[in-house]
Every structure is written in C-alpha cells, then in structure tokens.
mmCIF file of C-alpha atoms in Angstrom:
data_model
loop_
_atom_site.group_PDB
_atom_site.id
_atom_site.type_symbol
_atom_site.label_atom_id
_atom_site.label_comp_id
_atom_site.label_asym_id
_atom_site.label_seq_id
_atom_site.Cartn_x
_atom_site.Cartn_y
_atom_site.Cartn_z
ATOM 1 C CA CYS A 1 123.324 -28.329 -103.127
ATOM 2 C CA ALA A 2 126.192 -29.521 -101.133
ATOM 3 C CA ILE A 3 124.036 -31.429 -98.700
ATOM 4 C CA LEU A 4 122.355 -33.505 -101.371
ATOM 5 C CA GLY A 5 125.731 -34.194 -102.929
ATOM 6 C CA THR A 6 127.114 -35.474 -99.631
ATOM 7 C CA TRP A 7 124.100 -37.640 -99.087
ATOM 8 C CA TYR A 8 124.260 -38.954 -102.608
ATOM 9 C CA ALA A 9 127.927 -39.798 -102.285
ATOM 10 C CA MET A 10 127.288 -41.806 -99.157
ATOM 11 C CA ALA A 11 124.176 -43.526 -100.400
ATOM 12 C CA ARG A 12 125.689 -45.032 -103.533
ATOM 13 C CA PRO A 13 125.248 -48.770 -103.887
ATOM 14 C CA GLY A 14 128.861 -49.622 -102.956
ATOM 15 C CA ASN A 15 128.988 -47.323 -99.939
ATOM 16 C CA LEU A 16 127.017 -48.655 -96.960
ATOM 17 C CA THR A 17 127.924 -45.995 -94.445
ATOM 18 C CA TRP A 18 125.421 -43.330 -93.581
ATOM 19 C CA HIS A 19 126.221 -39.844 -92.493
ATOM 20 C CA ALA A 20 125.017 -39.023 -88.954
ATOM 21 C CA ALA A 21 123.400 -35.772 -90.066
ATOM 22 C CA SER A 22 121.104 -37.682 -92.376
ATOM 23 C CA LEU A 23 119.608 -39.942 -89.633
ATOM 24 C CA PRO A 24 116.823 -38.743 -87.362
ATOM 25 C CA SER A 25 118.179 -38.060 -83.860
ATOM 26 C CA LEU A 26 117.043 -40.497 -81.196
ATOM 27 C CA SER A 27 117.348 -39.328 -77.585
ATOM 28 C CA PRO A 28 118.378 -41.962 -75.032
ATOM 29 C CA ALA A 29 115.645 -43.331 -72.757
ATOM 30 C CA ARG A 30 115.301 -41.427 -69.494
ATOM 31 C CA GLY A 31 114.268 -42.703 -66.044
ATOM 32 C CA LEU A 32 115.371 -45.329 -63.566
ATOM 33 C CA THR A 33 115.676 -49.010 -64.125
ATOM 34 C CA LEU A 34 114.101 -51.389 -61.640
ATOM 35 C CA ILE A 35 117.500 -52.321 -60.196
ATOM 36 C CA GLU A 36 118.450 -48.664 -59.643
ATOM 37 C CA LEU A 37 115.130 -48.069 -57.903
ATOM 38 C CA MET A 38 115.561 -51.107 -55.628
ATOM 39 C CA VAL A 39 119.107 -50.067 -54.642
ATOM 40 C CA THR A 40 117.898 -46.562 -53.835
ATOM 41 C CA LEU A 41 115.045 -47.894 -51.693
ATOM 42 C CA ALA A 42 117.430 -50.258 -49.854
ATOM 43 C CA ILE A 43 119.784 -47.367 -49.023
ATOM 44 C CA LEU A 44 116.863 -45.242 -47.791
ATOM 45 C CA ALA A 45 115.613 -48.109 -45.620
ATOM 46 C CA LEU A 46 119.057 -48.496 -44.022
ATOM 47 C CA LEU A 47 119.254 -44.762 -43.315
ATOM 48 C CA LEU A 48 115.789 -44.829 -41.756
ATOM 49 C CA MET A 49 116.705 -47.786 -39.538
ATOM 50 C CA VAL A 50 119.723 -45.862 -38.245
ATOM 51 C CA ALA A 51 117.914 -42.537 -37.839
ATOM 52 C CA ALA A 52 114.713 -43.740 -36.106
ATOM 53 C CA PRO A 53 116.308 -44.677 -32.740
ATOM 54 C CA MET A 54 118.282 -41.436 -32.714
ATOM 55 C CA ALA A 55 115.128 -39.409 -33.332
ATOM 56 C CA THR A 56 113.293 -41.217 -30.520
ATOM 57 C CA ASP A 57 116.213 -40.657 -28.165
ATOM 58 C CA TRP A 58 116.362 -36.986 -29.117
ATOM 59 C CA ALA A 59 112.635 -36.566 -28.398
ATOM 60 C CA SER A 60 113.013 -38.246 -24.975
ATOM 61 C CA GLY A 61 115.955 -35.997 -24.139
ATOM 62 C CA THR A 62 113.951 -32.950 -25.122
ATOM 63 C CA ARG A 63 111.068 -33.935 -22.835
ATOM 64 C CA THR A 64 113.318 -34.502 -19.815
ATOM 65 C CA HIS A 65 115.095 -31.202 -20.474
ATOM 66 C CA GLN A 66 111.720 -29.444 -20.656
ATOM 67 C CA GLY A 67 110.691 -31.256 -17.451
ATOM 68 C CA ARG A 68 113.789 -29.950 -15.662
ATOM 69 C CA ALA A 69 112.996 -26.389 -16.733
ATOM 70 C CA THR A 70 109.390 -26.763 -15.520
ATOM 71 C CA LEU A 71 110.508 -28.256 -12.194
ATOM 72 C CA VAL A 72 113.052 -25.502 -11.562
ATOM 73 C CA GLN A 73 110.530 -22.804 -12.484
ATOM 74 C CA ALA A 74 107.829 -24.232 -10.185
ATOM 75 C CA TYR A 75 110.337 -24.578 -7.332
ATOM 76 C CA SER A 76 111.546 -21.001 -7.888
ATOM 77 C CA GLN A 77 107.979 -19.750 -7.594
ATOM 78 C CA ALA A 78 107.557 -21.702 -4.338
ATOM 79 C CA LYS A 79 110.797 -20.173 -2.999
ATOM 80 C CA ALA A 80 109.641 -16.676 -3.955
ATOM 81 C CA LEU A 81 106.375 -17.257 -2.102
ATOM 82 C CA ALA A 82 108.318 -18.496 0.949
ATOM 83 C CA LEU A 83 110.569 -15.427 0.883
ATOM 84 C CA ARG A 84 107.506 -13.164 0.789
ATOM 85 C CA ASN A 85 106.167 -15.062 3.820
ATOM 86 C CA PRO A 86 102.655 -13.629 3.418
ATOM 87 C CA CYS A 87 101.346 -15.341 6.552
ATOM 88 C CA ALA A 88 104.233 -14.038 8.716
ATOM 89 C CA ILE A 89 105.362 -17.427 9.934
ATOM 90 C CA GLY A 90 108.256 -17.152 12.390
ATOM 91 C CA SER A 91 111.883 -17.803 11.568
ATOM 92 C CA GLY A 92 112.717 -21.445 10.990
ATOM 93 C CA GLY A 93 109.132 -22.562 10.432
ATOM 94 C CA THR A 94 107.858 -24.105 7.221
ATOM 95 C CA VAL A 95 106.286 -21.429 5.039
ATOM 96 C CA VAL A 96 105.678 -23.329 1.808
ATOM 97 C CA THR A 97 105.476 -27.019 1.008
ATOM 98 C CA PHE A 98 106.474 -27.782 -2.580
ATOM 99 C CA LYS A 99 104.453 -30.843 -3.559
ATOM 100 C CA ALA A 100 104.800 -33.220 -6.502
ATOM 101 C CA SER A 101 101.889 -35.587 -7.122
ATOM 102 C CA VAL A 102 100.405 -37.594 -9.983
ATOM 103 C CA GLN A 103 97.225 -36.227 -11.559
ATOM 104 C CA ASP A 104 95.691 -37.759 -14.687
ATOM 105 C CA GLY A 105 98.875 -39.703 -15.402
ATOM 106 C CA ARG A 106 101.153 -36.647 -15.291
ATOM 107 C CA ILE A 107 103.217 -35.200 -12.474
ATOM 108 C CA ALA A 108 101.726 -31.985 -11.073
ATOM 109 C CA LEU A 109 103.833 -29.477 -9.151
ATOM 110 C CA GLN A 110 102.089 -27.279 -6.558
ATOM 111 C CA SER A 111 102.952 -24.840 -3.778
ATOM 112 C CA LEU A 112 101.056 -25.263 -0.498
ATOM 113 C CA LEU A 113 101.180 -22.212 1.720
ATOM 114 C CA GLU A 114 101.312 -22.896 5.453
ATOM 115 C CA GLY A 115 99.361 -20.712 7.811
ATOM 116 C CA ASP A 116 96.176 -20.518 9.818
ATOM 117 C CA SER A 117 92.795 -18.909 9.259
ATOM 118 C CA SER A 118 94.106 -15.511 10.428
ATOM 119 C CA CYS A 119 96.214 -15.209 7.264
ATOM 120 C CA ASP A 120 94.408 -12.882 4.851
ATOM 121 C CA PHE A 121 96.580 -14.047 1.965
ATOM 122 C CA LEU A 122 95.205 -17.585 2.279
ATOM 123 C CA GLU A 123 91.636 -16.316 2.218
ATOM 124 C CA ASP A 124 92.241 -14.052 -0.776
ATOM 125 C CA PHE A 125 94.479 -16.118 -3.034
ATOM 126 C CA ALA A 126 94.765 -19.759 -2.016
ATOM 127 C CA GLN A 127 92.343 -22.547 -2.714
ATOM 128 C CA PRO A 128 90.577 -24.278 0.216
ATOM 129 C CA ASP A 129 93.321 -26.934 0.492
ATOM 130 C CA LYS A 130 95.944 -24.133 0.832
ATOM 131 C CA THR A 131 97.383 -24.761 -2.628
ATOM 132 C CA MET A 132 98.174 -21.827 -4.819
ATOM 133 C CA PRO A 133 96.020 -21.619 -7.972
ATOM 134 C CA GLN A 134 98.912 -22.033 -10.390
ATOM 135 C CA GLN A 135 99.949 -25.613 -10.973
ATOM 136 C CA MET A 136 102.574 -26.841 -13.408
ATOM 137 C CA LEU A 137 102.627 -30.201 -15.179
ATOM 138 C CA LEU A 138 105.701 -32.103 -16.286
ATOM 139 C CA PRO A 139 105.654 -33.375 -19.897
ATOM 140 C CA ALA A 140 103.816 -36.650 -20.454
ATOM 141 C CA GLY A 141 105.922 -39.737 -19.853
ATOM 142 C CA VAL A 142 108.504 -38.011 -17.645
ATOM 143 C CA SER A 143 108.913 -39.523 -14.179
ATOM 144 C CA LEU A 144 110.312 -37.725 -11.133
ATOM 145 C CA GLN A 145 112.169 -38.742 -8.009
ATOM 146 C CA LEU A 146 112.436 -36.278 -5.129
ATOM 147 C CA GLY A 147 114.891 -37.100 -2.358
ATOM 148 C CA GLY A 148 115.607 -40.465 -3.962
ATOM 149 C CA GLN A 149 111.956 -41.567 -3.819
ATOM 150 C CA PRO A 150 109.738 -41.830 -6.916
ATOM 151 C CA VAL A 151 106.613 -39.700 -7.186
ATOM 152 C CA THR A 152 103.625 -42.001 -7.663
ATOM 153 C CA SER A 153 99.870 -41.644 -7.377
ATOM 154 C CA ALA A 154 100.012 -43.500 -4.040
ATOM 155 C CA ALA A 155 103.048 -41.595 -2.746
ATOM 156 C CA PRO A 156 103.299 -37.890 -3.555
ATOM 157 C CA ARG A 157 106.588 -36.263 -2.529
ATOM 158 C CA GLN A 158 107.221 -32.866 -1.021
ATOM 159 C CA VAL A 159 109.976 -30.441 -0.093
ATOM 160 C CA THR A 160 109.399 -27.913 2.686
ATOM 161 C CA ILE A 161 110.783 -24.380 2.399
ATOM 162 C CA ASP A 162 111.396 -22.011 5.315
ATOM 163 C CA SER A 163 111.082 -18.220 5.486
ATOM 164 C CA ARG A 164 114.664 -17.812 4.203
ATOM 165 C CA GLY A 165 113.792 -19.688 0.991
ATOM 166 C CA MET A 166 115.870 -22.716 2.026
ATOM 167 C CA ALA A 167 114.707 -26.308 1.746
ATOM 168 C CA THR A 168 114.265 -27.930 5.164
ATOM 169 C CA SER A 169 114.240 -31.442 3.720
ATOM 170 C CA SER A 170 116.046 -33.308 0.966
ATOM 171 C CA SER A 171 115.721 -31.567 -2.363
ATOM 172 C CA SER A 172 117.673 -33.727 -4.817
ATOM 173 C CA PHE A 173 115.761 -34.737 -7.925
ATOM 174 C CA LYS A 174 116.002 -37.049 -10.910
ATOM 175 C CA LEU A 175 113.870 -36.844 -14.050
ATOM 176 C CA THR A 176 113.728 -39.842 -16.375
ATOM 177 C CA GLN A 177 112.144 -40.892 -19.630
ATOM 178 C CA GLY A 178 113.530 -43.622 -21.784
ATOM 179 C CA GLY A 179 117.156 -44.678 -21.317
ATOM 180 C CA GLN A 180 119.677 -43.417 -18.779
ATOM 181 C CA GLN A 181 121.333 -41.110 -21.300
ATOM 182 C CA ASN A 182 118.303 -38.789 -21.000
ATOM 183 C CA ASP A 183 118.206 -38.571 -17.193
ATOM 184 C CA GLU A 184 118.328 -35.124 -15.627
ATOM 185 C CA GLU A 185 119.640 -34.994 -12.050
ATOM 186 C CA GLY A 186 120.240 -32.105 -9.711
ATOM 187 C CA THR A 187 119.369 -30.362 -6.497
ATOM 188 C CA LEU A 188 116.635 -27.817 -5.988
ATOM 189 C CA HIS A 189 118.155 -24.756 -4.358
#
C-alpha cells in the first residue's frame, strides 16, 4: 500500500510534517461578520434616504399628470355637449358652463347645460340643477386654478362655452401638488 507507506514516511518521529491528504478537510466558515452586516445596512440606509424623496416627487408628478388628463377629458365632453347644442341656444349665447368645485375635499368637474324648461334634453337627461349626470373628480391632493383663481369650497370656478365650442371666458389652468416641478399648466381649448 502506497498510501500507508507515504503516511508512515511522514509520521516518523523525526519528521513533523503531515501530508494534507491525511488530515480531515475543514471547510471555511460561511456567513457575514457583524462589521460586514453593519456596512451593508449603512449603504442601504443611504440609498433609501436618496430614493425616498424621488419616489414621493414621482408620485406627485403622476397625480398632477393624471389630473391634467381628467381635466382635459371633462372639458372635451363639455365642448362636445356645447357643439351639439341640444337646447338650440342662439349663436353667441352660452350653451354649457364648465364648473369646477370642491366636493368632499376633491375637485369635481361638471357640465351645466343652459336652457329653459322648453328644452326636452334637460328634462330627459339633466339633473334638476341642470348638471349632466357624469361628474369627474381630480386625484386627491391635486389643486386647480382656473383663469388664475384657485378653486375652493367657497369659490367654485367656471368656464362658459358657446355653441361653436369656444370658451367665452378665461380658460387657462394650473394643476399643482407638491413642489413647482410637478405643476401642469395650459389652456383649455
């Protein structure tokens, strides 16, 4: 046996070296030391501190962008109703009033159809206050200015639309939530 001979030659009293094949193999310890764990947690905390404001800003920007889309859609529906002119209001007269008001802490967008009791469309489709049944709400926390004036619970704002689908009053808007970098400005047309 060659193996026993090699072991015997190494294990003689004058030879103190051992052959690696004769020792049981010990695997190195696995896992993280406490210092490695603390450094990793410190790096993660720094990344979180940098990422949290950006995530909040991104969410605010998303809400104002969604608010702009909702505002434009609601205004487009009001214009379409004005172009239909279901109550046959004469040229140049106000057909629809696009109204923005605060309801339950959120800004509600409604179309109010102008006309008198002889208009069958009002009797068939509109609610008693002449508003159309569909109402759109801006996302929570988004504020609106129409014509440079903020929409509040005490001061709703409105834009009147004639039979040609054109605004007869100021129709600039500004949506805000959070910092100025998330503001959405434009003109309803």
